[in-house]
Short mmCIF file of N, CA, C and O in Angstrom, two decimals:
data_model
loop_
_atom_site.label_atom_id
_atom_site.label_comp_id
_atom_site.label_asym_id
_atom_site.label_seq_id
_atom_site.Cartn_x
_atom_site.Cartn_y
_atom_site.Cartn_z
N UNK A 1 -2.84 -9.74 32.20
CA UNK A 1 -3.50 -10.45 31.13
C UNK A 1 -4.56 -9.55 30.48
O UNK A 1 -4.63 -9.70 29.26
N UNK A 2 -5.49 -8.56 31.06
CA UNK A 2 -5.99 -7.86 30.59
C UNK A 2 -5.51 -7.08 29.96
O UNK A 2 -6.20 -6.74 29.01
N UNK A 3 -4.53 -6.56 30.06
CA UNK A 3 -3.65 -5.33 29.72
C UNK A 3 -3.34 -5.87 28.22
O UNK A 3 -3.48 -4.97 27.38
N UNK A 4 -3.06 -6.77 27.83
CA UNK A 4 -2.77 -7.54 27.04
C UNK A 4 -4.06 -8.23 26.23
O UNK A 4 -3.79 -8.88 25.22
N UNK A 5 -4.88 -8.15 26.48
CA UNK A 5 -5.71 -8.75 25.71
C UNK A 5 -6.51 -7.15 25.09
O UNK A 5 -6.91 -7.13 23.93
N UNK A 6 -6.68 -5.89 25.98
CA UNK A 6 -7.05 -4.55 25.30
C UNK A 6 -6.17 -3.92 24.23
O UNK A 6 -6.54 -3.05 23.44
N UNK A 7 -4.24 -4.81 24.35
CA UNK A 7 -3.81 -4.20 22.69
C UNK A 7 -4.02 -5.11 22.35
O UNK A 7 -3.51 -5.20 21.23
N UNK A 8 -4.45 -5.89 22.58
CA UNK A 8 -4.38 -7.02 21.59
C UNK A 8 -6.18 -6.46 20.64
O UNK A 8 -5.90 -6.03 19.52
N UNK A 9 -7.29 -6.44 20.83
CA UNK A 9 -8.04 -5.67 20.71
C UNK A 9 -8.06 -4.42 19.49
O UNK A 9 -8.66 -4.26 18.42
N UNK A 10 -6.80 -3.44 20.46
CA UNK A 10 -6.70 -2.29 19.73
C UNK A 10 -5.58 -2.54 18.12
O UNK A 10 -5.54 -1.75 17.18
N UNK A 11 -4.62 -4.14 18.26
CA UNK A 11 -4.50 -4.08 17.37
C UNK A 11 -4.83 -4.53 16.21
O UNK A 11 -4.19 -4.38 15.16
N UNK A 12 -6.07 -5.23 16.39
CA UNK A 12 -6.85 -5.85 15.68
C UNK A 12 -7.88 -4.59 15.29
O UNK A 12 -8.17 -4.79 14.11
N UNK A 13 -8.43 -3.64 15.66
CA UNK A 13 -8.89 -2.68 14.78
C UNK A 13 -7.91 -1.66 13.96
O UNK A 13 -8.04 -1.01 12.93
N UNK A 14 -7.20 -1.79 14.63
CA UNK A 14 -6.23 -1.08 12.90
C UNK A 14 -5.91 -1.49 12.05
O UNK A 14 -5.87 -1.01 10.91
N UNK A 15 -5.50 -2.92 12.61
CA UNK A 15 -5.34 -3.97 11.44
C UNK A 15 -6.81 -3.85 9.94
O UNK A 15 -6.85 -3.88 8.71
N UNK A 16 -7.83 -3.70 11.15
CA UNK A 16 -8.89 -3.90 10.07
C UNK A 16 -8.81 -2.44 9.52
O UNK A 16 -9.14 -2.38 8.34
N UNK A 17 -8.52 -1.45 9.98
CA UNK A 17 -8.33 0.09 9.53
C UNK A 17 -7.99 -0.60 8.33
O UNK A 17 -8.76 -1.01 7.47
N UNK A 18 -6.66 -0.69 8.38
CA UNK A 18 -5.14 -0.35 7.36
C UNK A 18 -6.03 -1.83 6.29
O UNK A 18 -5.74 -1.40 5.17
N UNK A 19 -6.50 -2.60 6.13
CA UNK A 19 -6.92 -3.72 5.38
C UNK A 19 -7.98 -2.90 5.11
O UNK A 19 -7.79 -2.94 3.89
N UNK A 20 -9.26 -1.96 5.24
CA UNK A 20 -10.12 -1.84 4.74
C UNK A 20 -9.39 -0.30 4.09
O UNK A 20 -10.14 -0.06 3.14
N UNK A 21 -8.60 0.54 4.11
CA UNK A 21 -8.25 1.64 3.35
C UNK A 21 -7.35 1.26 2.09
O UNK A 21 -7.36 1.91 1.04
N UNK A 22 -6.59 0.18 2.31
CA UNK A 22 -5.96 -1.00 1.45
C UNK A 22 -6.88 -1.54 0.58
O UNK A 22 -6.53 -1.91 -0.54
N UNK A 23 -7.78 -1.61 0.89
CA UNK A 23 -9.17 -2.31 -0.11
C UNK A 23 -9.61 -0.68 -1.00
O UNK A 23 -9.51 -0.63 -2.23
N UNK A 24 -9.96 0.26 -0.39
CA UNK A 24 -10.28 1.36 -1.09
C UNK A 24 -9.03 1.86 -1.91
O UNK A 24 -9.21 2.09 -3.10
N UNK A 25 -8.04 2.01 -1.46
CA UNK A 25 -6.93 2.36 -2.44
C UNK A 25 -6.69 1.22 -3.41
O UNK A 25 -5.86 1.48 -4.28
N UNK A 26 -7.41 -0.40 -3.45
CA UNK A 26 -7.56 -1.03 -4.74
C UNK A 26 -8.20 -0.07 -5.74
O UNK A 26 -7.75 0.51 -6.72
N UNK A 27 -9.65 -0.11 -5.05
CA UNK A 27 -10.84 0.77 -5.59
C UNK A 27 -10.31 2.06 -6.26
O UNK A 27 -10.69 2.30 -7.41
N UNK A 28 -9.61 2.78 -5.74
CA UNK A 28 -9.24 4.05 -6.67
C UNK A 28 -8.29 3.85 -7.57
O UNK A 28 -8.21 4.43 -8.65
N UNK A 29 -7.33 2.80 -7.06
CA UNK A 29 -6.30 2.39 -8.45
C UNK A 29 -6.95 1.53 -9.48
O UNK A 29 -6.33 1.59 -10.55
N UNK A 30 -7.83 0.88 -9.50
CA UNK A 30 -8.75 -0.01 -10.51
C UNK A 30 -9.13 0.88 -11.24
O UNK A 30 -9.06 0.65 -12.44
N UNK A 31 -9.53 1.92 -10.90
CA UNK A 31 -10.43 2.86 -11.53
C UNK A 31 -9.97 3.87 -12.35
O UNK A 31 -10.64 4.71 -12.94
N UNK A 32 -8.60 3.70 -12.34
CA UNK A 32 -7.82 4.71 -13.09
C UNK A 32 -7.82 4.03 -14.77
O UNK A 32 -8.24 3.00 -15.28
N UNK A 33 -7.13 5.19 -15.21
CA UNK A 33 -6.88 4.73 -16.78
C UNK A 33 -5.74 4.56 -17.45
O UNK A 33 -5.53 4.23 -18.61
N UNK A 34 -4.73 4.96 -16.18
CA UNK A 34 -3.37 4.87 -16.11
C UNK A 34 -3.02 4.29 -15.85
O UNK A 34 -3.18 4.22 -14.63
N UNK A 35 -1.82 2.78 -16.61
CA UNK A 35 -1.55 1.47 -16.60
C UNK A 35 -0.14 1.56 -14.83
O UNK A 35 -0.03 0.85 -13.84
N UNK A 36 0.43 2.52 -15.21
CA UNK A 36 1.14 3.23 -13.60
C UNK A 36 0.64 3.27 -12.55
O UNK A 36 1.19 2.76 -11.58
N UNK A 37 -0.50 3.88 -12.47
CA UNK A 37 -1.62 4.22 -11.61
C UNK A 37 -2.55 3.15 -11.19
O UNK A 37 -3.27 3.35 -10.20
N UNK A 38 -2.61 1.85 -11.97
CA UNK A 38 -3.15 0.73 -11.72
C UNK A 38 -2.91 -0.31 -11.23
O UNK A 38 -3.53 -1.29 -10.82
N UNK A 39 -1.42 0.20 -11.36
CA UNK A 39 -0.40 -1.06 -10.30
C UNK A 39 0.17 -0.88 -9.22
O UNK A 39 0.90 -1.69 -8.66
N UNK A 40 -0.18 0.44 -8.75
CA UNK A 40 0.37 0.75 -7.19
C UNK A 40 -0.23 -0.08 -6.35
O UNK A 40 0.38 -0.56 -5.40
N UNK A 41 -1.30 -0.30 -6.55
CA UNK A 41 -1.79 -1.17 -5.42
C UNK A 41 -0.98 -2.62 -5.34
O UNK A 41 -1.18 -3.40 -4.40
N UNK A 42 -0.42 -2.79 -5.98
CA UNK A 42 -0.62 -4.22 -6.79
C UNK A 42 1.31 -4.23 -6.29
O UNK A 42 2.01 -5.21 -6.02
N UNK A 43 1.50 -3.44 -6.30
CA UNK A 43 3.25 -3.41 -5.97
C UNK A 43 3.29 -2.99 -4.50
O UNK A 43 4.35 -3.22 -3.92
N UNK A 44 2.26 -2.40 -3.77
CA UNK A 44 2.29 -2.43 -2.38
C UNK A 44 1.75 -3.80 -1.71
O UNK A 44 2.37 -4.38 -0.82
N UNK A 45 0.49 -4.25 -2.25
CA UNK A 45 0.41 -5.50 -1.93
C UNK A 45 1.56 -6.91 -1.85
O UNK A 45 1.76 -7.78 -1.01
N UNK A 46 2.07 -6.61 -2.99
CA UNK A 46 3.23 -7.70 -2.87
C UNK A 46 4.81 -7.40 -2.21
O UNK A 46 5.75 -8.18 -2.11
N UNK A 47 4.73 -6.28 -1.90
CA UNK A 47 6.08 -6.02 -1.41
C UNK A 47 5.94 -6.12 0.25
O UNK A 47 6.75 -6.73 0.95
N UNK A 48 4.53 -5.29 0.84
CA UNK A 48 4.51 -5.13 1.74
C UNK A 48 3.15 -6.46 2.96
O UNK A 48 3.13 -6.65 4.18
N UNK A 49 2.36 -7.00 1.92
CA UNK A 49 2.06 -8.12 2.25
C UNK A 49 2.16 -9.09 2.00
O UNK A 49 1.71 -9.93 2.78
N UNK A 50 2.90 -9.58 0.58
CA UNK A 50 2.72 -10.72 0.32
C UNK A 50 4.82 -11.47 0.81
O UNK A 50 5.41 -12.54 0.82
N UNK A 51 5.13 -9.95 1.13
CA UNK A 51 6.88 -9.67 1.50
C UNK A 51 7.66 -9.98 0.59
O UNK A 51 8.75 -10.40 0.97
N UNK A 52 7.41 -9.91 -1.04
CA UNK A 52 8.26 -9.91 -2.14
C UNK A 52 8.93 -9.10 -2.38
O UNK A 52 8.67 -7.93 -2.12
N UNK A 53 9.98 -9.52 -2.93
CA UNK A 53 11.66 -8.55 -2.94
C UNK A 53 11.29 -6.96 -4.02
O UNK A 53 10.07 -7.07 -4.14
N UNK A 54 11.55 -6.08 -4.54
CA UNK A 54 12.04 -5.68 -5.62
C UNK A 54 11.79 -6.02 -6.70
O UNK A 54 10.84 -5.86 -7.47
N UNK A 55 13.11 -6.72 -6.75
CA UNK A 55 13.20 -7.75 -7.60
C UNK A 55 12.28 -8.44 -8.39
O UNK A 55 12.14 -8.35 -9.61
N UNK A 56 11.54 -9.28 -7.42
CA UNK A 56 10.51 -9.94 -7.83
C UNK A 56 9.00 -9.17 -8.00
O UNK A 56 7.98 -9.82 -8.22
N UNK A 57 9.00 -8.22 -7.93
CA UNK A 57 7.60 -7.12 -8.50
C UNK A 57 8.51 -6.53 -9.40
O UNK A 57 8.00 -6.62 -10.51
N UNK A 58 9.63 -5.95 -9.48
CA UNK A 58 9.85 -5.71 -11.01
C UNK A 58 9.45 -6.85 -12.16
O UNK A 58 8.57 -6.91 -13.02
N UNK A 59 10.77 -7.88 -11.68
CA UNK A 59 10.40 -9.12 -12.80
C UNK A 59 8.47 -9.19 -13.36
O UNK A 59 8.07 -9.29 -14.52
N UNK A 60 7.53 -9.08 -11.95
CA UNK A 60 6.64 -9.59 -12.30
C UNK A 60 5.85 -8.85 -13.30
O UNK A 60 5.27 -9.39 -14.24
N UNK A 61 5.87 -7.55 -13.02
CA UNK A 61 5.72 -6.26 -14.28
C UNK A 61 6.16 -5.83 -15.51
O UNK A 61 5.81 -4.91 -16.26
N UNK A 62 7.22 -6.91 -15.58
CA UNK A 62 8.51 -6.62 -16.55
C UNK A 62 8.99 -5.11 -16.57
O UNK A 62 9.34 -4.64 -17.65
N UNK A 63 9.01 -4.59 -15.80
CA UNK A 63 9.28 -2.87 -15.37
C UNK A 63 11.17 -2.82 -15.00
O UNK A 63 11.83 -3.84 -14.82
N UNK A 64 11.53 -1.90 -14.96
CA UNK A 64 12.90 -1.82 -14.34
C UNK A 64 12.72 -0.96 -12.94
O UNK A 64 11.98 0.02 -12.86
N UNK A 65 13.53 -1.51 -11.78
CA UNK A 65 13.30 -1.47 -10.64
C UNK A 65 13.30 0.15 -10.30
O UNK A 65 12.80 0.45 -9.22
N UNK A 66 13.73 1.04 -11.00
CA UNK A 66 13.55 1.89 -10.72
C UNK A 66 12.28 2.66 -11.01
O UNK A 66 12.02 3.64 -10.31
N UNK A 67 11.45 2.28 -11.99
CA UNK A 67 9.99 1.92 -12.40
C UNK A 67 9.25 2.26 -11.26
O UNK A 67 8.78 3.29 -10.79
N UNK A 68 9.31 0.44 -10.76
CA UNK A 68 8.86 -0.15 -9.37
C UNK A 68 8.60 0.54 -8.27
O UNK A 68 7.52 0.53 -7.67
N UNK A 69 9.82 1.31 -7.89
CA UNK A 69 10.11 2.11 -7.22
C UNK A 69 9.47 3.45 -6.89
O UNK A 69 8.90 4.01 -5.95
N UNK A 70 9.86 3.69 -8.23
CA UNK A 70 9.04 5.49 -8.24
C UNK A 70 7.43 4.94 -8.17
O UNK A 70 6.65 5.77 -7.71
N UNK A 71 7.05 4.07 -8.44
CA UNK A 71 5.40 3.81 -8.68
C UNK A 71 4.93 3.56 -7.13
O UNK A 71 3.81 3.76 -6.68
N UNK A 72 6.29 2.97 -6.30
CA UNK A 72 6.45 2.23 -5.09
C UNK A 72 6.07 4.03 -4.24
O UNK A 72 5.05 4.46 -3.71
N UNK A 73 7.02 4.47 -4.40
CA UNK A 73 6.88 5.55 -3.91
C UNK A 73 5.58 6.44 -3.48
O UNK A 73 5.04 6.78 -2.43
N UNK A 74 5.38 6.65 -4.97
CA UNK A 74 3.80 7.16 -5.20
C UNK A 74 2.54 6.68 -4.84
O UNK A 74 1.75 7.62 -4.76
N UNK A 75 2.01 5.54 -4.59
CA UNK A 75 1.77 4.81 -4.33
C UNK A 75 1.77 4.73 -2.48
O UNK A 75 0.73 4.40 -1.91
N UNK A 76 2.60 4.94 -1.96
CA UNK A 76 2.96 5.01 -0.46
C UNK A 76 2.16 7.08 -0.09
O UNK A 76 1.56 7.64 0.83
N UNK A 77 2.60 7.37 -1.19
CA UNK A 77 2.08 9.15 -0.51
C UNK A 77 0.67 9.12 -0.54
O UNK A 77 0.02 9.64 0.37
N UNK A 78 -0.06 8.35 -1.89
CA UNK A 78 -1.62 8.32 -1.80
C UNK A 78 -1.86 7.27 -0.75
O UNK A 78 -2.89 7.55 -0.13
N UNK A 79 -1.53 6.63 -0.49
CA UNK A 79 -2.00 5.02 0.54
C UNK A 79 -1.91 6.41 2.21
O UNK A 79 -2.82 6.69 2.99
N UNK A 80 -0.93 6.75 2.19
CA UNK A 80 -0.84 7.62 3.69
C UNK A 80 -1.70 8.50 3.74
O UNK A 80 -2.06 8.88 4.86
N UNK A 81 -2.45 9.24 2.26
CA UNK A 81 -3.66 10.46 2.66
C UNK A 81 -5.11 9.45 3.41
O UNK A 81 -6.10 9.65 4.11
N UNK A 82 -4.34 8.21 2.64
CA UNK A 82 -6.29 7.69 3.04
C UNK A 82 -5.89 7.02 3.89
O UNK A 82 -6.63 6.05 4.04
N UNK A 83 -4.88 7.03 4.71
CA UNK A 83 -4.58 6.42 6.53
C UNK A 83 -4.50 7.68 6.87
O UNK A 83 -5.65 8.05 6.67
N UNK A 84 -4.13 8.28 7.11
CA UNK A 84 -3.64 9.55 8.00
C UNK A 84 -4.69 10.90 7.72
O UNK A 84 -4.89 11.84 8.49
N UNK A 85 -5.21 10.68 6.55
CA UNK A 85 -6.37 11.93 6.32
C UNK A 85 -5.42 13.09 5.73
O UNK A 85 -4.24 12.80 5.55
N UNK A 86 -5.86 14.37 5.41
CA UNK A 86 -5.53 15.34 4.81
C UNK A 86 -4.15 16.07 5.61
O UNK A 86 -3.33 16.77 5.02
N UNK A 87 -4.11 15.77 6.95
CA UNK A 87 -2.97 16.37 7.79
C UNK A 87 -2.01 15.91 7.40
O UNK A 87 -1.07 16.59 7.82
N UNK A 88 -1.51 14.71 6.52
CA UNK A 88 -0.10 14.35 6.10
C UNK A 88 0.37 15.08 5.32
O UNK A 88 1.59 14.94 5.24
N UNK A 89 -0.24 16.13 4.41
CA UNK A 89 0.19 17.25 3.54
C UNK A 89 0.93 18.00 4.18
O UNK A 89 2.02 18.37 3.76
N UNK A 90 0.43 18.35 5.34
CA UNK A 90 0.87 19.38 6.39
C UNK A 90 2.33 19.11 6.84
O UNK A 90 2.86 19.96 7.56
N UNK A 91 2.92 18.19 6.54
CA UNK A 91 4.19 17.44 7.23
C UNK A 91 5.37 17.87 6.67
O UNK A 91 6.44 17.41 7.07
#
């Protein structure tokens, strides 16, 4: 039971990791001036927390999924420098 309650613990501070670098990668996509660049957050949020299809973050952008995608993409390489730090370049 202990054993279990220390990941339980450890996964509740990453959780808060990955939710508070998720909050700063709002912060740097808000801040852009690039309408692309302003919705990465906004297409990781709904795909990957709110668990909406594709589909439905294209529709919601009026974008074509391949749009979505590449923004999806991009979007995932900056989100991993500010989890993982500068060593993900290295990869």
């Amino acid at each position: 039971v202990s054993s279990l309650m220390v990941n339980r613990a450890k996964t509740v501070k990453i959780m808060n990791y990955v939710d508070e670098a998720l909050n700063n990668y709002k912060i740097l996509c808000d801040a852009s001036s690039q309408p692309n660049k302003s919705r990465r957050h906004t297409i990781l949020y709904k795909m990957y927390v709110e668990e909406q299809s594709i589909e439905f973050v294209s529709g919601y952008f009026d974008k074509d999924r391949t749009t979505i995608l590449r923004n999806r993409d991009e979007a995932l390489q900056e989100f991993s420098i500010l989890l993982f730090g500068i060593d993900i370049l290295d990869m």
